mmCIF file of C-alpha atoms and ligand atoms in Angstrom:
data_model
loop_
_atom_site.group_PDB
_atom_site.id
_atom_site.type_symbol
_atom_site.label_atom_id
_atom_site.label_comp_id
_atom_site.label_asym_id
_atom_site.label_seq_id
_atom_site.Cartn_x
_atom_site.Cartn_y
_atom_site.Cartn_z
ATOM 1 C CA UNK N 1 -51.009 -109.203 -51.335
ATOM 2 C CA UNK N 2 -49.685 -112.301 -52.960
ATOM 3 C CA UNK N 3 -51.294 -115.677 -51.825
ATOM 4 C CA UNK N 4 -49.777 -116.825 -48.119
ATOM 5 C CA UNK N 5 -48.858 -120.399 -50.145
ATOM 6 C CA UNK N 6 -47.652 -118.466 -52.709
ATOM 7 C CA UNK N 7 -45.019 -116.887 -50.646
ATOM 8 C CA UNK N 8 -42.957 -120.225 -49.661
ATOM 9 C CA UNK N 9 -42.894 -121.441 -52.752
ATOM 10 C CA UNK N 10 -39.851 -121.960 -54.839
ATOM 11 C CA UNK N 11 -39.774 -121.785 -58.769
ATOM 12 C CA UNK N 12 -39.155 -124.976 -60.367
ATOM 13 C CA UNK N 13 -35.497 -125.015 -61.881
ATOM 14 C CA UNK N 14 -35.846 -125.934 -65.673
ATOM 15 C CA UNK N 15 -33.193 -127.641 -67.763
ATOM 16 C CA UNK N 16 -30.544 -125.604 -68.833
ATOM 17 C CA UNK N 17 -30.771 -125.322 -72.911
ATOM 18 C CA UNK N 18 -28.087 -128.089 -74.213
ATOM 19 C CA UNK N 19 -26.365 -125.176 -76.050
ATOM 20 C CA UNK N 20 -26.379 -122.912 -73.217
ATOM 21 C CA UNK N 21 -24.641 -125.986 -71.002
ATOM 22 C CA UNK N 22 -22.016 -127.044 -73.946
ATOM 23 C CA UNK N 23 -20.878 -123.375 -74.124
ATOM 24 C CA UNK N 24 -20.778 -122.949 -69.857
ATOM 25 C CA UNK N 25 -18.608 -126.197 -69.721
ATOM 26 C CA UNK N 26 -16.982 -126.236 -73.256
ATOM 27 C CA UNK N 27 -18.309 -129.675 -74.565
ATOM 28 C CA UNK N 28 -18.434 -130.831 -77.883
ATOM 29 C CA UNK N 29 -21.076 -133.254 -77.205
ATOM 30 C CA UNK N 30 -23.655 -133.297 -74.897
ATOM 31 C CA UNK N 31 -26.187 -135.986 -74.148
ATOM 32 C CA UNK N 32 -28.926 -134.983 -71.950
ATOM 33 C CA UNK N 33 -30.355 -137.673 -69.919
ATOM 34 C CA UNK N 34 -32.076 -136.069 -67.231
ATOM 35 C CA UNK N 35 -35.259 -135.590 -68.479
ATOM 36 C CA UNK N 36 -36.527 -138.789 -69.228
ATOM 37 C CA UNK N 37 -36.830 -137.707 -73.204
ATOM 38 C CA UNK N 38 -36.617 -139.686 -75.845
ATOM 39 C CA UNK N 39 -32.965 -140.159 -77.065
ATOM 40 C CA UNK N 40 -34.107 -142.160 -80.349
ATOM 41 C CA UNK N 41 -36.411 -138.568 -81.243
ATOM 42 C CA UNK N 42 -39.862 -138.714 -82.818
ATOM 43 C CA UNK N 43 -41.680 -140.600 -85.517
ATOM 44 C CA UNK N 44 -40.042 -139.289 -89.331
ATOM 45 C CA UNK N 45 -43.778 -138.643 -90.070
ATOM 46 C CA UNK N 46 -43.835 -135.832 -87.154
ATOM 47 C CA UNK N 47 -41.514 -133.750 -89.534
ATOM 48 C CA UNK N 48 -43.709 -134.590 -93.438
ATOM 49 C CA UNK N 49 -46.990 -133.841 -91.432
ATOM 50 C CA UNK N 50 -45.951 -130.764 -90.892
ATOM 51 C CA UNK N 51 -44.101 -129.560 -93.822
ATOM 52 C CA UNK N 52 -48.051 -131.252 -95.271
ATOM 53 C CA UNK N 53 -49.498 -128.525 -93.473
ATOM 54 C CA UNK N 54 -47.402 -125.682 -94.988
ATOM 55 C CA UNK N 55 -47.721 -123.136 -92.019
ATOM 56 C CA UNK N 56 -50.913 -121.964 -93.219
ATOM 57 C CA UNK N 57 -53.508 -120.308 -91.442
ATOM 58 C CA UNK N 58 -51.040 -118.687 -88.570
ATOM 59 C CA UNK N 59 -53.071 -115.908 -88.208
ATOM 60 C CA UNK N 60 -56.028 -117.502 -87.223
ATOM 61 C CA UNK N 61 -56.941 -118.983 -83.759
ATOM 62 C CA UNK N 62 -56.381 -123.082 -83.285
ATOM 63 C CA UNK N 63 -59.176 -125.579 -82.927
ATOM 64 C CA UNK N 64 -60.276 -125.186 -79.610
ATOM 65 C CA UNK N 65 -61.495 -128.350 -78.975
ATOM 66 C CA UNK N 66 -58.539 -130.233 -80.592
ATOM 67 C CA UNK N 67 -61.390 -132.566 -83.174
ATOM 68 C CA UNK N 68 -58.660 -134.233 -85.253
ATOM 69 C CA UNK N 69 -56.557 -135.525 -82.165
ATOM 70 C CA UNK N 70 -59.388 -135.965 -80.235
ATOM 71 C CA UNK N 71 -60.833 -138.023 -82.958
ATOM 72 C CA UNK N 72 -58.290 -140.364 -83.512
ATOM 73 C CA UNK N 73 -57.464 -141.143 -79.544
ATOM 74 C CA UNK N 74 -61.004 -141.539 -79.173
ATOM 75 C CA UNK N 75 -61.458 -144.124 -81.580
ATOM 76 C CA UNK N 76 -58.282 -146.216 -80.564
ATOM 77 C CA UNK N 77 -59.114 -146.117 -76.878
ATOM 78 C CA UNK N 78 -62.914 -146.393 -77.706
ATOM 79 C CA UNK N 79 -63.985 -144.327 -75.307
ATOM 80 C CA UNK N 80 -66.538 -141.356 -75.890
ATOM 81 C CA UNK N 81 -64.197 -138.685 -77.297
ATOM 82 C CA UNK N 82 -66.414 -136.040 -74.748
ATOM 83 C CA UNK N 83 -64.004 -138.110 -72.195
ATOM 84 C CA UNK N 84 -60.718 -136.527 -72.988
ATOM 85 C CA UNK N 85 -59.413 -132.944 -71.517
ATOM 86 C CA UNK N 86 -56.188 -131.613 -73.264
ATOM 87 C CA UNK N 87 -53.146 -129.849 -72.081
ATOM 88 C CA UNK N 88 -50.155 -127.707 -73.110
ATOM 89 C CA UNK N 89 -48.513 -130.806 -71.858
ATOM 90 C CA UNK N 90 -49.517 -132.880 -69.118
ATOM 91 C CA UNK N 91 -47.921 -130.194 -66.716
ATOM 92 C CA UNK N 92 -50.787 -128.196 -67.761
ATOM 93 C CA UNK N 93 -53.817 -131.181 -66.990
ATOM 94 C CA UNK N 94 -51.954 -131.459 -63.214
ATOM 95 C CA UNK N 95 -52.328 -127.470 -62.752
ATOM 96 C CA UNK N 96 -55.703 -127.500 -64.312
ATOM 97 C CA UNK N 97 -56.793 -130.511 -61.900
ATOM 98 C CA UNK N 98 -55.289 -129.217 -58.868
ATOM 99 C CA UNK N 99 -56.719 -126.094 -59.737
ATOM 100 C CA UNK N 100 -60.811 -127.379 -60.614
ATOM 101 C CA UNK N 101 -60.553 -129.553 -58.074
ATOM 102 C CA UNK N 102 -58.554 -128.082 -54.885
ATOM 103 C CA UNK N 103 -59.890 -125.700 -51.908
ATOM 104 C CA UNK N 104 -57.780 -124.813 -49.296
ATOM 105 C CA UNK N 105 -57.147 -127.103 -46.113
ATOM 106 C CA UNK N 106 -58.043 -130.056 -49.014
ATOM 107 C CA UNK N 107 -55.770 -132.779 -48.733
ATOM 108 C CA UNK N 108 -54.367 -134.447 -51.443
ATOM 109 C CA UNK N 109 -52.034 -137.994 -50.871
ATOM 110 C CA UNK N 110 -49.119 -138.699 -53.091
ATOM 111 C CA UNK N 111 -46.255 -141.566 -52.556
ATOM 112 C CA UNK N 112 -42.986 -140.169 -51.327
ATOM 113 C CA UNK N 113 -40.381 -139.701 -53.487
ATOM 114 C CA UNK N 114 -43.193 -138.981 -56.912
ATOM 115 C CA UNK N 115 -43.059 -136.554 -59.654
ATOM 116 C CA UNK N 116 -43.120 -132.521 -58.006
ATOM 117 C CA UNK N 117 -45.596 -131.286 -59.840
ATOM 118 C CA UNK N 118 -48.436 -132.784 -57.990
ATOM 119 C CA UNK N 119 -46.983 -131.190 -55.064
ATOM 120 C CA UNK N 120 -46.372 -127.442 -56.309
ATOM 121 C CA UNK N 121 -49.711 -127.196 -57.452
ATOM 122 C CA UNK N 122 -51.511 -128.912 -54.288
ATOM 123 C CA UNK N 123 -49.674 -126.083 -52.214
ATOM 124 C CA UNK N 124 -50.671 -123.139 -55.028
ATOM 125 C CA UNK N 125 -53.839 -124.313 -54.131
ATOM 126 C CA UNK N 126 -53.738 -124.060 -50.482
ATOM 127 C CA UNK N 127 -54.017 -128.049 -49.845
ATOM 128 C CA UNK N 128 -52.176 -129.985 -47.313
ATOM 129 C CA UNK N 129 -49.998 -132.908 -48.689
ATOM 130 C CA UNK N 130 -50.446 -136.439 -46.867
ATOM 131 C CA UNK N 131 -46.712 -138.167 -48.029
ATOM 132 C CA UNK N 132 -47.256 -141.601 -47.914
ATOM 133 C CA UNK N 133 -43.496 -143.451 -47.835
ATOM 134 C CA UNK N 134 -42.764 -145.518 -50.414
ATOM 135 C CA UNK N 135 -41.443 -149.122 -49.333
ATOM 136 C CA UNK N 136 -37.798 -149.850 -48.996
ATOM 137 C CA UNK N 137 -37.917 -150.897 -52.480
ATOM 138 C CA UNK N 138 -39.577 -148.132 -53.985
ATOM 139 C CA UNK N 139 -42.592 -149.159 -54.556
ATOM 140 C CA UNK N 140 -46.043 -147.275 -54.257
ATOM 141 C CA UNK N 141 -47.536 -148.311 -51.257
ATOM 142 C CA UNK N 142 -51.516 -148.767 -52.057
ATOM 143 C CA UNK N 143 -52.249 -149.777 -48.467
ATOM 144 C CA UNK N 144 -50.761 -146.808 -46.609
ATOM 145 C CA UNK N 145 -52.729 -144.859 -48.850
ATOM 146 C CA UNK N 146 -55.837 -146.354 -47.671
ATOM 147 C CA UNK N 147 -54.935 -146.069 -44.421
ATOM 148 C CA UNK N 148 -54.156 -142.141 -44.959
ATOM 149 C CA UNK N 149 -57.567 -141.224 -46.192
ATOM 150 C CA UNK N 150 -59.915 -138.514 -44.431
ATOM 151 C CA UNK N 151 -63.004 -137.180 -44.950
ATOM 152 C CA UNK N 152 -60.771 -133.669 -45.832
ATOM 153 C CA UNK N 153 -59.098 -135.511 -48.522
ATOM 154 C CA UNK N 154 -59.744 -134.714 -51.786
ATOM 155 C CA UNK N 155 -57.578 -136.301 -54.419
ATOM 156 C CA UNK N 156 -54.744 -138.976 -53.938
ATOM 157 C CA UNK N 157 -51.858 -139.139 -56.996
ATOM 158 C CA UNK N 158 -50.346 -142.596 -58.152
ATOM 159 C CA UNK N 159 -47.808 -142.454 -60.740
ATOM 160 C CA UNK N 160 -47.730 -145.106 -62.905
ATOM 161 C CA UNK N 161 -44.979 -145.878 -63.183
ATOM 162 C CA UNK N 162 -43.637 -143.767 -60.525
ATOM 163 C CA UNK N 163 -41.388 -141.223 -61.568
ATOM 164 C CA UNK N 164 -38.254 -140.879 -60.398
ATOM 165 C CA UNK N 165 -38.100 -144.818 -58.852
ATOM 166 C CA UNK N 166 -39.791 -146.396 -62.034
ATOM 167 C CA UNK N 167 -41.565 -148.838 -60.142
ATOM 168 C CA UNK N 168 -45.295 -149.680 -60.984
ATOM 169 C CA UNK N 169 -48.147 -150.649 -59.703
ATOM 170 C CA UNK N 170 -50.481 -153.645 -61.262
ATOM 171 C CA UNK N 171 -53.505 -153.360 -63.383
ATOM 172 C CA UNK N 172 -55.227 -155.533 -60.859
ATOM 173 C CA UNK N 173 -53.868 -153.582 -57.498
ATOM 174 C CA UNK N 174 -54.709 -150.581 -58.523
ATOM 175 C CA UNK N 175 -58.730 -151.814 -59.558
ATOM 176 C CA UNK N 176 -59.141 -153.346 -56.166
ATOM 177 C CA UNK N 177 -57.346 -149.758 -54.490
ATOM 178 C CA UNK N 178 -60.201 -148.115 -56.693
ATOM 179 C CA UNK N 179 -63.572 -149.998 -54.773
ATOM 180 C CA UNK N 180 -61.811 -148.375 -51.487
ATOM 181 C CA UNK N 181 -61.521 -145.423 -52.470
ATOM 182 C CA UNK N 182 -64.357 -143.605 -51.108
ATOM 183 C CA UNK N 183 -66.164 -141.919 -54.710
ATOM 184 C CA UNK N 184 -66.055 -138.845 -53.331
ATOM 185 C CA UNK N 185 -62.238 -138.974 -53.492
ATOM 186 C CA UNK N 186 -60.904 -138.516 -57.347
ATOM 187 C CA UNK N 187 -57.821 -140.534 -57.883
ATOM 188 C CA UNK N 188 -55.513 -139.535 -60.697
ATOM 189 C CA UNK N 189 -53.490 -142.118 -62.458
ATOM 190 C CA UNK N 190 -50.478 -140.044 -64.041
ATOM 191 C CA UNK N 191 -49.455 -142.683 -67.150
ATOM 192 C CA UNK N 192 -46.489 -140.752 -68.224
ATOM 193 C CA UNK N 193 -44.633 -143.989 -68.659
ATOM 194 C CA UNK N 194 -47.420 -146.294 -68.972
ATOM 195 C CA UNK N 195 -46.018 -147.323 -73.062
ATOM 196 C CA UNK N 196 -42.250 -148.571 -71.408
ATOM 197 C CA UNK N 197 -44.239 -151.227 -69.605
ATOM 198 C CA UNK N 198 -43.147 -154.687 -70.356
ATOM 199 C CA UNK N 199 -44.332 -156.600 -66.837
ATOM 200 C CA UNK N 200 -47.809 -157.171 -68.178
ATOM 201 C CA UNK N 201 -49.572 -156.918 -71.358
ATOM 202 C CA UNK N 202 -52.558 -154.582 -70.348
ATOM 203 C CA UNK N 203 -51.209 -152.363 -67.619
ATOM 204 C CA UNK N 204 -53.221 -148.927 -68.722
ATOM 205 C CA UNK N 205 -56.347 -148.146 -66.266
ATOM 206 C CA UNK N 206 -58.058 -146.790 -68.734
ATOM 207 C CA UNK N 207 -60.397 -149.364 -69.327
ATOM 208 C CA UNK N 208 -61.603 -148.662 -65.459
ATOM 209 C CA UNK N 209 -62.954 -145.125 -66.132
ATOM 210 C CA UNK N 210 -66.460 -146.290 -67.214
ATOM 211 C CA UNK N 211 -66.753 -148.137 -63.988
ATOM 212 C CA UNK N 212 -64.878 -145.204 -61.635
ATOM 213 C CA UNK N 213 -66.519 -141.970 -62.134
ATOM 214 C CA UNK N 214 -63.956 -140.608 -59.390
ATOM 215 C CA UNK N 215 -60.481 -142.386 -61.569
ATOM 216 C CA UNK N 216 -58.800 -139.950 -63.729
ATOM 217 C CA UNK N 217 -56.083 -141.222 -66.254
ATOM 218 C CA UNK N 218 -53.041 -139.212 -67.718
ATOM 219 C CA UNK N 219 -51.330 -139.256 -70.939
ATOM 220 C CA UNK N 220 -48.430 -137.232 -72.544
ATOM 221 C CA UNK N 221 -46.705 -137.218 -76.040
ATOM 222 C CA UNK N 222 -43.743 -136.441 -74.409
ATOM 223 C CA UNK N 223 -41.926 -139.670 -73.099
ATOM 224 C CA UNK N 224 -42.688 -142.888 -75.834
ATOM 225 C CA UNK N 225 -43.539 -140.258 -78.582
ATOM 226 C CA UNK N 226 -40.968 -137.980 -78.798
ATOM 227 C CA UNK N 227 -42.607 -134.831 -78.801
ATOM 228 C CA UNK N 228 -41.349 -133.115 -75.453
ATOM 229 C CA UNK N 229 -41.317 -129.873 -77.297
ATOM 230 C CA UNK N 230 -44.705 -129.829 -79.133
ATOM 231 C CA UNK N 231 -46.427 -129.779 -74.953
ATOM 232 C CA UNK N 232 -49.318 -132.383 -75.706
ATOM 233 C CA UNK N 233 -50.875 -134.502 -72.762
ATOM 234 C CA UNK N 234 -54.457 -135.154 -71.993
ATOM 235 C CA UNK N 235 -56.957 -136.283 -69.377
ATOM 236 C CA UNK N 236 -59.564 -139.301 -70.025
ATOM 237 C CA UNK N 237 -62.308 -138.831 -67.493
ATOM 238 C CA UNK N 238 -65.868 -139.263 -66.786
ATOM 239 C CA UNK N 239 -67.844 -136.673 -68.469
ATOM 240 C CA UNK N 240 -68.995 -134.742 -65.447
ATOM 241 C CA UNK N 241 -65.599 -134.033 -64.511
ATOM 242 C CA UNK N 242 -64.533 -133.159 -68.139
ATOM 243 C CA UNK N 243 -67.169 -130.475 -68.364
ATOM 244 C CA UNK N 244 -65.812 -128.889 -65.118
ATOM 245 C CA UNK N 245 -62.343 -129.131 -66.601
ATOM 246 C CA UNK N 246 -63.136 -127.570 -70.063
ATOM 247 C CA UNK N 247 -64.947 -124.816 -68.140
ATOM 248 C CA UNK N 248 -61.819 -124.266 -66.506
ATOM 249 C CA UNK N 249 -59.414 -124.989 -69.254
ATOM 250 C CA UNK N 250 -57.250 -122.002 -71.180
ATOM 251 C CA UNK N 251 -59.550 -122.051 -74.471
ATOM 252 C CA UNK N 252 -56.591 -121.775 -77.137
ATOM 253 C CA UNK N 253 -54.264 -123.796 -75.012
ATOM 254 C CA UNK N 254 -52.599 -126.189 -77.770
ATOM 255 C CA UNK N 255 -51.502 -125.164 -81.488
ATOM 256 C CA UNK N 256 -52.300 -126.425 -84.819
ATOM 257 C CA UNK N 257 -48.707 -127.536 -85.137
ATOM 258 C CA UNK N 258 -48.857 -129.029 -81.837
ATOM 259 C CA UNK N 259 -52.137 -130.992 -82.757
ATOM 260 C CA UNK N 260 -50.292 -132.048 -86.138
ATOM 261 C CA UNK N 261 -47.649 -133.014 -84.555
ATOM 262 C CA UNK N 262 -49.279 -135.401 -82.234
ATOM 263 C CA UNK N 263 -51.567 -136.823 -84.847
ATOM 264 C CA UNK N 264 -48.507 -138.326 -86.960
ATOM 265 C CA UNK N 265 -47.194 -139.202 -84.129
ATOM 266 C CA UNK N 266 -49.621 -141.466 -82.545
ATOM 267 C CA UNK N 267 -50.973 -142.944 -86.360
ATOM 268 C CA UNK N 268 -47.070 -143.898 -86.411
ATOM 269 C CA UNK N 269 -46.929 -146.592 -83.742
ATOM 270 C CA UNK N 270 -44.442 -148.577 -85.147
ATOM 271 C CA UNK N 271 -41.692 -146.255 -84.247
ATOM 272 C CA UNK N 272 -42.878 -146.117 -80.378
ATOM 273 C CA UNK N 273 -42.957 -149.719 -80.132
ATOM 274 C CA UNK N 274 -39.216 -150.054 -81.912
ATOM 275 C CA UNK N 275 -38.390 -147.189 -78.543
ATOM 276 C CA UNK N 276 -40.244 -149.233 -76.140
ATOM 277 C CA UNK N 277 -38.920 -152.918 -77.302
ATOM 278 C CA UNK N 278 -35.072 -150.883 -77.494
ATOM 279 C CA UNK N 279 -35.757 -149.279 -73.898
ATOM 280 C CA UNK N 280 -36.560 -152.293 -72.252
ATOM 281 C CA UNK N 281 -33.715 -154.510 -74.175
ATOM 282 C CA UNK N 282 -31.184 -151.799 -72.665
ATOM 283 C CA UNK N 283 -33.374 -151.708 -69.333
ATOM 284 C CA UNK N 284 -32.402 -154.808 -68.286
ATOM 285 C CA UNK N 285 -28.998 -154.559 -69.433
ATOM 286 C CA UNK N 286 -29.242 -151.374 -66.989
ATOM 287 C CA UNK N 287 -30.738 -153.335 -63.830
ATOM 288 C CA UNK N 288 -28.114 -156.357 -64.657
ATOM 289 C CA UNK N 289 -24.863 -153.739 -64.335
ATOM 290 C CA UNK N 290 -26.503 -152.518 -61.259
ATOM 291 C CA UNK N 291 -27.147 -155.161 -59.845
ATOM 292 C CA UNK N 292 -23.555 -156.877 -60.231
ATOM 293 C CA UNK N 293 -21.796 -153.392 -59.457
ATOM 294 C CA UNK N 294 -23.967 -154.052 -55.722
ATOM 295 C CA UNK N 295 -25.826 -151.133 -55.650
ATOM 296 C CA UNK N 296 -29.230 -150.744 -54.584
ATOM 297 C CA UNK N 297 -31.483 -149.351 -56.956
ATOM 298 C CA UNK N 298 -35.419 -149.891 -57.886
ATOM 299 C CA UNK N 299 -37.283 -151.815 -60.336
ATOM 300 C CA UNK N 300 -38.054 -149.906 -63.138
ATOM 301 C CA UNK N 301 -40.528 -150.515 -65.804
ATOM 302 C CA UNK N 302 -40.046 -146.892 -67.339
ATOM 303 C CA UNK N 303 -37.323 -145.358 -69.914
ATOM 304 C CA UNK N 304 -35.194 -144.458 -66.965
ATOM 305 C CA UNK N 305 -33.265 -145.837 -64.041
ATOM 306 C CA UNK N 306 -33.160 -144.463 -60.280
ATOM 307 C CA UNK N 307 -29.898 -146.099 -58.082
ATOM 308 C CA UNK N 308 -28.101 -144.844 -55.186
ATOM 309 C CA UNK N 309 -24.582 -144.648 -54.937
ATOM 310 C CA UNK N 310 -22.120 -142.886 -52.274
ATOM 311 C CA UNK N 311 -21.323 -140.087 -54.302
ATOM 312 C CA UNK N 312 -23.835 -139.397 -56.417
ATOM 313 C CA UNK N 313 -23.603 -135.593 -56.932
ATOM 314 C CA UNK N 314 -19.585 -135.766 -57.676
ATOM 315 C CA UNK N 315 -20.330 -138.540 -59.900
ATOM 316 C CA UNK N 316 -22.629 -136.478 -62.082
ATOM 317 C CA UNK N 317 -20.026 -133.983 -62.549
ATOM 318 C CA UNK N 318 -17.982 -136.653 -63.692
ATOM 319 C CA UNK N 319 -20.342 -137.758 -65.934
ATOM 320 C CA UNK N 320 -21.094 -134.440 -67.356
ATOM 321 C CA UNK N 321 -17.654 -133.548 -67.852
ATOM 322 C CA UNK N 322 -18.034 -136.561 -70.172
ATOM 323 C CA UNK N 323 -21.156 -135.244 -71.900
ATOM 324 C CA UNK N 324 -23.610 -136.835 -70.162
ATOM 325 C CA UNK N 325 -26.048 -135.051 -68.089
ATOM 326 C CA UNK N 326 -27.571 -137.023 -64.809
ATOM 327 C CA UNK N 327 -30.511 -135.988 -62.739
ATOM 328 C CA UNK N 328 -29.565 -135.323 -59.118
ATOM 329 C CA UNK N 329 -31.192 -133.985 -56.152
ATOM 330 C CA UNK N 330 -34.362 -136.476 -55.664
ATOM 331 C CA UNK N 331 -32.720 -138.487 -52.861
ATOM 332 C CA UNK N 332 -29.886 -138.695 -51.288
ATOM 333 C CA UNK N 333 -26.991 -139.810 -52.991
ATOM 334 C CA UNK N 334 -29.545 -141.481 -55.569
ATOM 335 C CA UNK N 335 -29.073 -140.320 -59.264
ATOM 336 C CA UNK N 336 -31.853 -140.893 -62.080
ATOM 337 C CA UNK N 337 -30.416 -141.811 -65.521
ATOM 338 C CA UNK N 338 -32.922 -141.446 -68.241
ATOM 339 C CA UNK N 339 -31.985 -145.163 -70.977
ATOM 340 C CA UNK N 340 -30.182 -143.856 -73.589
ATOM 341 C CA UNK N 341 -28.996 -145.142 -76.786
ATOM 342 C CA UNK N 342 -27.232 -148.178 -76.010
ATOM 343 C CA UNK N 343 -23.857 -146.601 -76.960
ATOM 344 C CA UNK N 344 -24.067 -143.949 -74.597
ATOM 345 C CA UNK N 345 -25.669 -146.452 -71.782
ATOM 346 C CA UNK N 346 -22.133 -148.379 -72.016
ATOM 347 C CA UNK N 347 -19.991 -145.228 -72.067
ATOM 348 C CA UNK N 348 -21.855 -143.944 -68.635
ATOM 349 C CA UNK N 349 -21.606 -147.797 -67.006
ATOM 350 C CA UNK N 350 -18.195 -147.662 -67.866
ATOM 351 C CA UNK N 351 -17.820 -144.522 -66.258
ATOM 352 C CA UNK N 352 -19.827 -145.409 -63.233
ATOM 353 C CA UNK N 353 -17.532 -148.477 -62.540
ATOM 354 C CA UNK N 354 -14.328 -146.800 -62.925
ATOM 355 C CA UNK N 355 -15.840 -144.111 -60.010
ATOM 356 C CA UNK N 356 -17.073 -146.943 -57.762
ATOM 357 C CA UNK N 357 -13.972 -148.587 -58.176
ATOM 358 C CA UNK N 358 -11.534 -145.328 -56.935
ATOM 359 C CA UNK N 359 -13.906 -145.302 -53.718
ATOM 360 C CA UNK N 360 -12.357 -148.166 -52.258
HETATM 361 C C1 LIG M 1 -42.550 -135.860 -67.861
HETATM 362 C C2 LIG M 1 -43.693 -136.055 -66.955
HETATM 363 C C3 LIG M 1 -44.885 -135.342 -67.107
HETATM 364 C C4 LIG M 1 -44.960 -134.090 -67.926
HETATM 365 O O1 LIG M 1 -45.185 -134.316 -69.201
HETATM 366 P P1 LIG M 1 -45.453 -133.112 -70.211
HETATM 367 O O2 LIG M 1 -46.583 -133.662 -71.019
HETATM 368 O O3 LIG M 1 -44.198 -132.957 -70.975
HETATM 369 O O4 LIG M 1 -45.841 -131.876 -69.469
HETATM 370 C C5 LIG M 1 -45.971 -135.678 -66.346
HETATM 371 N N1 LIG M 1 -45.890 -136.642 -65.412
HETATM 372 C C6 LIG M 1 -44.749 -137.306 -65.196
HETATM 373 C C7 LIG M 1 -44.709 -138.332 -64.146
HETATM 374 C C8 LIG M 1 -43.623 -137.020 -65.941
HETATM 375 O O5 LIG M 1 -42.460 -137.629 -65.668
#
């Protein structure tokens, strides 16, 4: 018999392939800017690092314990490099959580709308889910989730900043959420995003996991890096918890071209902050258009925007018959727009204005 929460489930609808999706519409050009990638690619030394390593070795098994990325993260976050749990992506670290840390009838808080992944696996689990609203401006609500704590729950999920609204929470807000949070109660801080913020200087938690045994903090190479299609994230987390994970952990789970990959990527920080100074340059240009156009939208610090408009889902078939793909269906007649190259970005306002303007 398959597992009761099993059953209800739905499978999570991946992007199309952009060559599958020209050929279906016939497009010459196709920008995809649903998935909050990176539209300006990866660092040049992603590609020399591995034509370096010369595809050698295939036959053999990868490092298990990922030593030369772990190394290198290690020393740049100084933390003990014991800390740090990796994934075949960070969808991997959620699942691996959820599953290490969930029992069934658990609950588990998340802000309402947040990434689905925290969700899915919650429910694979067997947990109950606690939504906890967002405010009318999209921001996480700390107190509600104070307010929604039980002795059943188990782990609460902030997103940082939230995917799909963008909006983020303060270094200082979320140390003060942390003493209320009973210890018992392990809160994971999802830092997808975290290198796209410009509001304040140090806004990574990181630096609270020595004093929070119970605060788990989550990194990908996906968004600022580039490297969506390598599948490296990681966990940095007390080392009681890390043991547990590893335990738990697939033991082959990332390859050696993967842990290349991420290596040059991260030694090459120039090129992520030339992304993140570009993405917030064209962020604001994004939240100034939207903001004179009158529509309500929220304020994002990541590499995408989230607005509503009356609409939406005819608008991104507009917008795709233009070559540009939009993500729908995370609210109501709101659309998120991953920040593209600022070419594009003008191409899609322009379109945007022209469709608000043939409402009237
Ligand atoms: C994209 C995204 C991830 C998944 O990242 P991968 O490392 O590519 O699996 C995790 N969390 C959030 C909030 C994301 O938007």
């Amino acid at each position: 018999m398959v597992k009761s929460a099993i059953k209800q489930l739905t499978p999570y609808v991946p992007e199309q392939t952009l060559a599958a999706l020209k050929a279906q519409r016939g497009l010459d050009k196709l920008v995809r800017l649903s998935a909050n990638e990176n539209a300006w690619g990866t660092s040049p030394k992603v590609k020399q690092a591995i034509l370096d390593w010369g595809i050698t070795d295939v036959n053999r098994y990868p490092d298990s314990n990922v030593a030369q990325l772990r190394g290198v993260i290690a020393d740049r976050l100084t933390i003990d490099p014991e800390q740090l749990v990796f994934g075949d992506g960070l969808d991997e670290v959620i699942q691996l959580l959820s599953r290490t840390l969930l029992s069934p009838d658990d609950e588990v808080i998340l802000t309402q709308p947040t990434f689905s992944e925290y969700g899915l696996h919650a429910e694979i689990e067997g947990a109950k889910l606690v939504n906890v609203a967002a405010t009318d401006t999209g921001e996480t609500d700390l107190n509600d989730m104070l307010r929604a704590i039980t002795p059943k729950t188990q782990m609460i999920w902030l997103c940082n900043p939230n995917n799909p609204t963008g909006t983020y929470v303060t270094h200082q807000a979320i140390a003060d959420f942390m003493t209320q949070v009973p210890a018992t109660v392990t809160v994971v801080v999802d830092e997808a995003y975290i290198d796209f913020v410009t509001a304040e200087s140090q806004a990574s938690v990181i630096d609270l996991t020595p004093q929070f045994e119970n605060l788990v903090v989550l990194r990908t190479f996906s968004k600022a890096y580039g490297l969506a299609n390598f599948r490296v994230g990681y966990a940095v987390v007390a080392k009681p918890l890390a043991r547990l994970l590893q335990t738990v952990r697939l033991p082959y789970n990332l390859s050696t071209v993967a842990e290349i990959a991420a290596v040059a990527a991260y030694q090459d920080q120039a090129f992520v902050d030339s992304v993140v100074k570009t993405v917030a340059q064209e962020r604001a240009q994004w939240l100034n258009f939207l903001a004179e156009l009158g529509l309500q939208f929220d304020a994002s610090q990541a590499n995408f925007v989230f607005f509503k408009i009356n609409g939406a889902k005819q608008l991104s078939e507009l917008l795709l018959d233009h070559g540009y793909l939009v993500r729908t269906g995370l609210g109501e007649n709101w659309l998120r727009v991953t920040i593209g190259k600022p070419a594009d970005n003008l191409v899609i306002q322009g379109l945007i204005k022209a469709f608000k303007k043939g409402q009237k």
